[in-house]
Short mmCIF file of C-alpha atoms in Angstrom, two decimals:
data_model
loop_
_atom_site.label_atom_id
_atom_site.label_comp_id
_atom_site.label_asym_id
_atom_site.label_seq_id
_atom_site.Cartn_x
_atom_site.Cartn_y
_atom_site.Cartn_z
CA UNK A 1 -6.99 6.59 -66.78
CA UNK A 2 -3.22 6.94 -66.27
CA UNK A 3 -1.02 8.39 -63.13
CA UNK A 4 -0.53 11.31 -64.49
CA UNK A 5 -4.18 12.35 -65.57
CA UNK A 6 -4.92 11.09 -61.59
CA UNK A 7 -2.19 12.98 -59.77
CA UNK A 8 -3.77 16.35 -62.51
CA UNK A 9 -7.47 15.69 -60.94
CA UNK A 10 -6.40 14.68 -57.13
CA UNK A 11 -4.55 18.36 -57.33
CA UNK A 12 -7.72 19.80 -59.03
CA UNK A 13 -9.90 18.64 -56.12
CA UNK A 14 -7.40 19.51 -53.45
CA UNK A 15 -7.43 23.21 -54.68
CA UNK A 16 -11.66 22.84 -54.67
CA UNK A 17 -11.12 21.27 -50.99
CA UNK A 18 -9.16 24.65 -49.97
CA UNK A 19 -11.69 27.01 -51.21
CA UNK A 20 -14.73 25.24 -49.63
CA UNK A 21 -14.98 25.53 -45.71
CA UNK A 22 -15.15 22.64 -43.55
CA UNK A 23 -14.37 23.11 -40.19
CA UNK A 24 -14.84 20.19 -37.84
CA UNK A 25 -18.85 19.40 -37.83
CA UNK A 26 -19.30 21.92 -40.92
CA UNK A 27 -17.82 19.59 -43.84
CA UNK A 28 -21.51 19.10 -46.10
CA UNK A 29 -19.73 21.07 -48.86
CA UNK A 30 -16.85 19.43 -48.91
CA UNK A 31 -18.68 15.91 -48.71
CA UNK A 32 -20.21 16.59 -51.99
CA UNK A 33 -16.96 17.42 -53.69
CA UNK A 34 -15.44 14.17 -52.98
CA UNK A 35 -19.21 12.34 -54.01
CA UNK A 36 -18.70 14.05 -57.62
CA UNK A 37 -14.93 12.48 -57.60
CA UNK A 38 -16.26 8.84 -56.95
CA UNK A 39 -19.61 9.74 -59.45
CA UNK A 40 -17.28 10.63 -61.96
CA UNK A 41 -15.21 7.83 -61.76
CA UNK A 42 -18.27 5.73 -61.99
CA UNK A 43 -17.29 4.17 -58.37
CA UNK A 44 -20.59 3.27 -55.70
CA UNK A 45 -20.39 5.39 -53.08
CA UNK A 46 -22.14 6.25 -50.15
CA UNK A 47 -22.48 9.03 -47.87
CA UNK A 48 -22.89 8.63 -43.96
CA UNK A 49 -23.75 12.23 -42.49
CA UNK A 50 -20.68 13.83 -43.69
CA UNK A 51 -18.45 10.82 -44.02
CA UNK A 52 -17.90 9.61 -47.92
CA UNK A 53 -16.85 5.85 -48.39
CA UNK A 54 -16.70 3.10 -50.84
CA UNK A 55 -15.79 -0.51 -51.02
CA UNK A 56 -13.54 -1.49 -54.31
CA UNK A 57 -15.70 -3.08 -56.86
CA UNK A 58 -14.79 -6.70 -56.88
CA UNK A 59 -15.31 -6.58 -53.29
CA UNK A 60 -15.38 -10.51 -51.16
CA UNK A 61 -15.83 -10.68 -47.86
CA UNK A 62 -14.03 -13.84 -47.19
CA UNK A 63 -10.87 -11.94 -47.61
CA UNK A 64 -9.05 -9.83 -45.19
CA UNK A 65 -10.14 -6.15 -45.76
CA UNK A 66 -7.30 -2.85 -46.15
CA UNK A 67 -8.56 0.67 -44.80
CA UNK A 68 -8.00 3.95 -46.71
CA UNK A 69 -8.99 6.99 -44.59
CA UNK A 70 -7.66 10.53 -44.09
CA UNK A 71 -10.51 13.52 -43.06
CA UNK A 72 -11.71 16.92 -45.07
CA UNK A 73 -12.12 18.89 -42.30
CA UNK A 74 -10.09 21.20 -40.65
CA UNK A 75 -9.06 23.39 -37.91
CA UNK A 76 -9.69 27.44 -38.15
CA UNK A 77 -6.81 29.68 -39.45
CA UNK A 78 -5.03 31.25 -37.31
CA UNK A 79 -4.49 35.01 -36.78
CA UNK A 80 -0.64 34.94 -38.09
CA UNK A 81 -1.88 34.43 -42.07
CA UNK A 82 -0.68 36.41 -44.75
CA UNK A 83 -2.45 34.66 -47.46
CA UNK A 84 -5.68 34.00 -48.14
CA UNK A 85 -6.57 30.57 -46.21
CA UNK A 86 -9.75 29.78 -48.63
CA UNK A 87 -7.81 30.32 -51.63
CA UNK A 88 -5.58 27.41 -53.46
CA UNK A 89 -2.44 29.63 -54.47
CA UNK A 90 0.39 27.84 -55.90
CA UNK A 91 3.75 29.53 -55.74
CA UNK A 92 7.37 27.73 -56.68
CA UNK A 93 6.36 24.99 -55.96
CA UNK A 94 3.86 25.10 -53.17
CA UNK A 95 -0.13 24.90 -52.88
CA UNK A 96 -0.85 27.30 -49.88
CA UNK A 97 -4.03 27.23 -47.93
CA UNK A 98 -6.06 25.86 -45.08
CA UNK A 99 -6.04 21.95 -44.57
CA UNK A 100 -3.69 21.90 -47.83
CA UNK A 101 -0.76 19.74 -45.75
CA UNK A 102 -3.22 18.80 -42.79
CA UNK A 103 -4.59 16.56 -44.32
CA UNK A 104 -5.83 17.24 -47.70
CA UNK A 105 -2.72 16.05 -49.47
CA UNK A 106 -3.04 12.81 -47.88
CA UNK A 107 -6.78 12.55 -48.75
CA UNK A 108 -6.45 13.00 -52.50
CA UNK A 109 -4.03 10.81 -52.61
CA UNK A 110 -5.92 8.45 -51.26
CA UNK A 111 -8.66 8.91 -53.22
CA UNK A 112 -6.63 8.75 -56.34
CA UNK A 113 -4.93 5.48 -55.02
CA UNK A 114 -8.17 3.50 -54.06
CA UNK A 115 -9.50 5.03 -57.80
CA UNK A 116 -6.45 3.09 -59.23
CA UNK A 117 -7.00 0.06 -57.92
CA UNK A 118 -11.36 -0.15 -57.61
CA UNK A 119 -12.02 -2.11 -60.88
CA UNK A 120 -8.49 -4.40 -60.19
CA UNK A 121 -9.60 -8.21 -59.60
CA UNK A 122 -8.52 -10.98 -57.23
CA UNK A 123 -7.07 -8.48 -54.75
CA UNK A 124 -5.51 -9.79 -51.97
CA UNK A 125 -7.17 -7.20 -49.68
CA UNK A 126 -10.72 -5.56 -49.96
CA UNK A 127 -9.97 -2.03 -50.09
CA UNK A 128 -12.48 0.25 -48.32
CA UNK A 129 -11.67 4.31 -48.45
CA UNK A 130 -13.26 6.68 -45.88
CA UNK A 131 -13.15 10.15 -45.98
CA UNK A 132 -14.16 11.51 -42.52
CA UNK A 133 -15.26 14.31 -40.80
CA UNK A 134 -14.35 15.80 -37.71
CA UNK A 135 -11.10 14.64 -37.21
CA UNK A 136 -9.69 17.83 -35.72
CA UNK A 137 -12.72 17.71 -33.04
CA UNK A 138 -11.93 13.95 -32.14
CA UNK A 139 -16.01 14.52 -32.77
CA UNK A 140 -18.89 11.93 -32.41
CA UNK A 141 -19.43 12.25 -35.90
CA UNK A 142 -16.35 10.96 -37.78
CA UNK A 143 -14.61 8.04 -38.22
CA UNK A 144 -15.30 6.33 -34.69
CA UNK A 145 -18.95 6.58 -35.98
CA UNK A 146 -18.32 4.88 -39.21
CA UNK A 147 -16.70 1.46 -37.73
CA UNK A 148 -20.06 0.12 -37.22
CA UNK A 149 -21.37 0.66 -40.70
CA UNK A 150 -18.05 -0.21 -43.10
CA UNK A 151 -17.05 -3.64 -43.31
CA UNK A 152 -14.75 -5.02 -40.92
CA UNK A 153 -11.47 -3.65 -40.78
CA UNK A 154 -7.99 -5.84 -40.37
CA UNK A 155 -5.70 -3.26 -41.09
CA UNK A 156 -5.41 0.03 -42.04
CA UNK A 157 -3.76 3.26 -43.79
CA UNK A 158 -4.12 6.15 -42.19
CA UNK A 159 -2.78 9.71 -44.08
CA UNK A 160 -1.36 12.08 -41.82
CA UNK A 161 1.50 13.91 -42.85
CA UNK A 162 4.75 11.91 -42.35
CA UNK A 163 6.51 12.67 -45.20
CA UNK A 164 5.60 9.74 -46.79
CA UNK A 165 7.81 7.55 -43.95
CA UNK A 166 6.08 5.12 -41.97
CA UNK A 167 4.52 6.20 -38.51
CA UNK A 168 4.74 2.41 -36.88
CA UNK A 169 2.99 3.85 -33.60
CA UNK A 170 0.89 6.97 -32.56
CA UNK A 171 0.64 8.21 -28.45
CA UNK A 172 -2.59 8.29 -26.97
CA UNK A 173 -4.10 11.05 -25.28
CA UNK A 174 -5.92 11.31 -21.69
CA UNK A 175 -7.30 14.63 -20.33
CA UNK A 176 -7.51 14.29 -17.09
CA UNK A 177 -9.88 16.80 -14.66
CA UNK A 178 -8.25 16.84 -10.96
CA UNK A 179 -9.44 18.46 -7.66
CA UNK A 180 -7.16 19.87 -5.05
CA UNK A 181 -9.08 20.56 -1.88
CA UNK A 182 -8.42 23.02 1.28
CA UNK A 183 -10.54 24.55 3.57
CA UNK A 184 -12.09 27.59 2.49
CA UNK A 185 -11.41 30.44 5.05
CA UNK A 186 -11.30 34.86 5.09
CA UNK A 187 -7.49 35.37 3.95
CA UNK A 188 -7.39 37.63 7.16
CA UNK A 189 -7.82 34.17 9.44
CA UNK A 190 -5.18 31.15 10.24
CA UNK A 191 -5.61 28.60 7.85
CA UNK A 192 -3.27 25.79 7.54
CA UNK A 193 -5.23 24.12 4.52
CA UNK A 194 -4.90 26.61 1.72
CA UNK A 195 -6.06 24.74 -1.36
CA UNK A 196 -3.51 26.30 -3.44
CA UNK A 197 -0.49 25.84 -0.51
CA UNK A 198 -1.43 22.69 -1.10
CA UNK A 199 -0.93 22.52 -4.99
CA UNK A 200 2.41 22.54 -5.01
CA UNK A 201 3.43 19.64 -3.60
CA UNK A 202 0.81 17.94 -6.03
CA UNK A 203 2.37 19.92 -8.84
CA UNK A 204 5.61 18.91 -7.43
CA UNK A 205 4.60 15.33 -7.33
CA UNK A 206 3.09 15.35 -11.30
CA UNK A 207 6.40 16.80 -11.99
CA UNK A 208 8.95 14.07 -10.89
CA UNK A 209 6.89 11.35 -11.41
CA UNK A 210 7.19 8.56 -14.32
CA UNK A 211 5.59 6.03 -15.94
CA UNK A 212 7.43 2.25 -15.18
CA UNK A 213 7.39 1.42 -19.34
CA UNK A 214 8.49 2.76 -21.94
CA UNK A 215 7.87 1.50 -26.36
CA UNK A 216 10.70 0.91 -28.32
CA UNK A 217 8.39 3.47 -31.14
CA UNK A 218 7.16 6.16 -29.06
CA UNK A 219 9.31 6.43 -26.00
CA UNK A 220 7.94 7.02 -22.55
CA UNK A 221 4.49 8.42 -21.57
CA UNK A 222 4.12 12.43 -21.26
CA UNK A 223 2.45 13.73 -18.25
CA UNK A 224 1.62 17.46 -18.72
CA UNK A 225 0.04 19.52 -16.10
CA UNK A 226 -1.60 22.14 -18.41
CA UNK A 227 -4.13 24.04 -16.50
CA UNK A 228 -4.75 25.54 -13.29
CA UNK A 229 -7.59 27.11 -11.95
CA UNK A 230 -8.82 28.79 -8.32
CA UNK A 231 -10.57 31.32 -6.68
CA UNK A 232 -12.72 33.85 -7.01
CA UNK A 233 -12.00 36.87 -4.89
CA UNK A 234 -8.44 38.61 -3.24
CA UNK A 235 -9.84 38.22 0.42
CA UNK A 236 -11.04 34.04 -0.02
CA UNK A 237 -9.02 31.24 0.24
CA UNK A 238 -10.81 28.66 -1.95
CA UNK A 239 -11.90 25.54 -0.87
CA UNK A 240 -10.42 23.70 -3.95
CA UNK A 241 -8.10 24.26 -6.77
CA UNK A 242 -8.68 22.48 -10.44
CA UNK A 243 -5.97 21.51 -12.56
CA UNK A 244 -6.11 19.68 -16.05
CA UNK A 245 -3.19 16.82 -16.94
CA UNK A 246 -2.54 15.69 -20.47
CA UNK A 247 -1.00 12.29 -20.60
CA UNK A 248 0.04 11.42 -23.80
CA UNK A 249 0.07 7.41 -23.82
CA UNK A 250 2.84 4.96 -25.30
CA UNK A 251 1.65 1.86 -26.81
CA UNK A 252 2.99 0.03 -23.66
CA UNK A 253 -0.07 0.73 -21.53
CA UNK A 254 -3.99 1.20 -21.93
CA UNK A 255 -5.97 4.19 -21.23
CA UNK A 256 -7.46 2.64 -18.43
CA UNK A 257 -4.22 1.55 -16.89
CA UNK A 258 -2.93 4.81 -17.03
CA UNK A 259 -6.19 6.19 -15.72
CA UNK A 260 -5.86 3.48 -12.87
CA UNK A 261 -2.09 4.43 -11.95
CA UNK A 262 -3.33 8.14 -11.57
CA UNK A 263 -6.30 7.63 -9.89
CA UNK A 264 -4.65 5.13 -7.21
CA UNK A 265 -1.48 7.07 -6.82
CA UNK A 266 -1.58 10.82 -7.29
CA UNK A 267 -1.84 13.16 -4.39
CA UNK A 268 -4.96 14.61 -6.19
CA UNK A 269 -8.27 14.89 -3.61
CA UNK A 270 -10.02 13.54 -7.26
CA UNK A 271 -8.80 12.94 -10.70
CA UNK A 272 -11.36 11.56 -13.49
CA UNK A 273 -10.13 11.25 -16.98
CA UNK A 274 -12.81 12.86 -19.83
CA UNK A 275 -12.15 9.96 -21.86
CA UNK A 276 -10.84 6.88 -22.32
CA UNK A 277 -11.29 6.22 -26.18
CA UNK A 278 -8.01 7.83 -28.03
CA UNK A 279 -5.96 5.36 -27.65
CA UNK A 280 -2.54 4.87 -28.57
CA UNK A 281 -2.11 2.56 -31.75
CA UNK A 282 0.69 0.70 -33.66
CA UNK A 283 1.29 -2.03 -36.28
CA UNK A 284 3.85 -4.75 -36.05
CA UNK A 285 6.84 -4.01 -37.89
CA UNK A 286 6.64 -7.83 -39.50
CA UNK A 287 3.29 -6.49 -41.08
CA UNK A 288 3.63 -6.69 -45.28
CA UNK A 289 2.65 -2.84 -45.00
CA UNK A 290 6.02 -2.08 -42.83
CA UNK A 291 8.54 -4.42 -44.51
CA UNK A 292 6.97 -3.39 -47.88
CA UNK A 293 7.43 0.09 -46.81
CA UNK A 294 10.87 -0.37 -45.45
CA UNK A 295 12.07 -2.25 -48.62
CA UNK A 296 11.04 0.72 -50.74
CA UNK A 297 13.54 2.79 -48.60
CA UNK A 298 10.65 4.38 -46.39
CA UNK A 299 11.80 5.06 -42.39
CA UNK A 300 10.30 3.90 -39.73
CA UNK A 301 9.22 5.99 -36.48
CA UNK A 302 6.81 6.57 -33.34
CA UNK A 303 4.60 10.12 -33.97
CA UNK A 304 3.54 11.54 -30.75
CA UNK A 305 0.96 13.69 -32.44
CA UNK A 306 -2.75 12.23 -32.47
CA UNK A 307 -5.03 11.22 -35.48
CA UNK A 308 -7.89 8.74 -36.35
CA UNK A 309 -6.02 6.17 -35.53
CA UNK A 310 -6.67 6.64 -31.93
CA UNK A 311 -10.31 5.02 -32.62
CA UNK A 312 -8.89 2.31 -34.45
CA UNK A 313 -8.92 -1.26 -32.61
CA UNK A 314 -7.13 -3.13 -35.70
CA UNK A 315 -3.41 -2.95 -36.63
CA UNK A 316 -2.69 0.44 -38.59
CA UNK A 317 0.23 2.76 -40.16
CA UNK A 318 0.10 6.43 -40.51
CA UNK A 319 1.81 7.34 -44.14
CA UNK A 320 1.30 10.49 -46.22
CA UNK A 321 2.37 13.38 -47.91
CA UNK A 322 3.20 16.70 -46.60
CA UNK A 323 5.02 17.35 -43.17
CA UNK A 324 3.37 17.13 -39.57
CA UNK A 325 5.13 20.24 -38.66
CA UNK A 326 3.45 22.30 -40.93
CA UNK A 327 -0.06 21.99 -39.50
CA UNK A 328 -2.32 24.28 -37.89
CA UNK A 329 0.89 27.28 -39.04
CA UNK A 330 0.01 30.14 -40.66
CA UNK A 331 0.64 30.19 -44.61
CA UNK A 332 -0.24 26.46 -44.40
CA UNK A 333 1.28 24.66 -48.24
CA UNK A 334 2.18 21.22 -49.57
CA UNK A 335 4.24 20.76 -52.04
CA UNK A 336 3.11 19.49 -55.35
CA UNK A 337 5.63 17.51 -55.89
CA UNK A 338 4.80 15.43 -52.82
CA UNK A 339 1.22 14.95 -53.58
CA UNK A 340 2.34 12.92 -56.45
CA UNK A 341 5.38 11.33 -55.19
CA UNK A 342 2.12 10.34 -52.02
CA UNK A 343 0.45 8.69 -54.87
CA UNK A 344 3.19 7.26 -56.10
CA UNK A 345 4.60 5.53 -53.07
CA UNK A 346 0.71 4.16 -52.35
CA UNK A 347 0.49 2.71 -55.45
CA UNK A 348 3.54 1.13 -55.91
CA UNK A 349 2.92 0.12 -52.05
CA UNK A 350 0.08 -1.81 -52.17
CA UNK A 351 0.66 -3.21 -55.77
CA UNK A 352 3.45 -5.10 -53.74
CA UNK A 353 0.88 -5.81 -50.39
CA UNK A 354 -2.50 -6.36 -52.42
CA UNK A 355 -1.67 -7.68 -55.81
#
């Protein structure tokens, strides 16, 4: 097996990835294209609702063990496409269709990377790969599910597209559901509680205020009031206004601290976060994966866009082909060129990490 006959049959499967549907939660199809890569390969995998993993052959679990994950699923196209999103059209260049940059380039990558190295002995790192499912959902079903059931994992490589630089830190995200009260009245009374009078000094407040600390990676937290919600009829003041806040999290605080601050100091009558698990993530720049990276000419850099990582506990680096701004757009592509310059770069980055 050489590079070049991987980079042919990771391209191959990317274009059967395309044509197969597998939106979040809906991935079965897609599972069973990436079981016939391993089973031809000859590699033990297994198959954990629609989550597809293997550990490298020589496997020993008194050494320190490496993640490989990046997801199959992906978001719905959107109404703006001019192409055919289920179809794997390549044109100067470019393999167009849906999940092609987000993330399928990273995946088969991957998958061709781990394939390189599964039958290599006296690794320095176990090397487990995990394609998941319903990444675009943050869903109950993906890679959060799988932690129990893989091997430990001390670091990992997650493949988002980064351009193949080296995402040091991800932000965090908190949703936060928030009640602005009043008194409910007839709008032909006096009524000097109006719910939504009240709102804008509490939008007023969410707007001015700031989070103390800020990350060296990913700058300072984002607080984003991004929904608002009240009443029901033109002759009712409502009792209460809703609003929803999106607080994208720098790797200098927890979810739960940021969940305290809010809770203790907002103006909001109540404010209750959905979740606390997507945490913001990061991997010290001393790490052999980082100064590797960096020696091989890669960039460094804080992405303020969420991924898997966010259910990660363990030191990890986004890295992969394609570009970040690219997905979820209409027309979605990759260039080819990058999916093999992605395999390249892995390869050549953990032969000097693992080897």
């Amino acid at each position: 097996m050489t590079e070049v006959e991987l980079k042919n049959d990771a391209i191959n499967l990317l274009k059967q990835l395309i044509e197969t549907q597998s939106f979040s939660s809906e991935e079965d199809q897609t599972a069973l294209l990436i079981e016939d890569w391993f089973k031809r390969y000859n590699i033990d995998c297994k198959r954990t609702q629609n989550n597809v993993w293997a550990v490298n052959k020589y496997f020993d679990e008194s050494k320190p063990t490496l993640l490989l994950n990046s997801h199959h699923d992906t978001v719905k196209p959107n109404s703006a496409y001019t192409k055919d999103p289920f179809k794997a059209i390549v044109e100067d260049g470019k393999l167009y269709g849906l999940g092609s940059n987000d993330a399928g380039g990273c995946l088969v990558s991957l998958i061709a990377t781990f394939t390189y190295f599964y039958s290599t002995e006296d690794l320095k790192y176990n090397l487990v790969i995990v394609a998941s499912a319903e990444e675009e959902s943050s869903g109950p079903n993906g890679l959060n599910s799988m932690l129990p059931i893989i091997p430990k994992i001390d670091v990992a490589i997650v493949g988002e597209p980064t351009l193949m630089n080296l995402a040091v830190a991800e932000k965090g995200l908190v949703v936060f559901d928030a009640v602005v009260a009043g008194t409910p009245s007839h709008a032909a009374h006096p009524n000097d509680n109006n719910s939504i009078y009240n709102t804008i000094e509490v939008l007023q407040w969410f707007k001015d205020f700031k989070f103390e600390k800020t990350s060296e990676a990913l700058g300072d937290v984002k607080l984003t009031v991004t929904q608002v919600n009240a009443g029901s009829q033109h002759n009712v003041v409502p009792g209460h206004v809703d609003l929803v806040i999106d607080v994208r999290v720098n790797d200098a605080y927890s979810n739960a601290e940021i969940a305290e601050i809010l809770q203790t100091q907002s103006p909001c009558t109540s404010i209750k976060p959905r979740s606390l698990r997507l945490n913001s993530s990061c991997i010290p720049v001393e790490h052999p994966l980082v100064q590797e990276g960096v020696a091989m000419g890669r960039t460094t850099y804080g992405s303020p866009t969420l991924s898997d990582q966010a259910v990660l506990s363990c030191p990890s680096l986004k890295l992969g082909p394609g570009d970040s701004t690219r997905s979820h757009s209409a027309d979605e592509f990759i260039y080819l060129n990058e999916i093999e310059e992605g395999i390249d770069i892995y390869i050549e980055l953990l032969n000097r990490v693992i080897v």
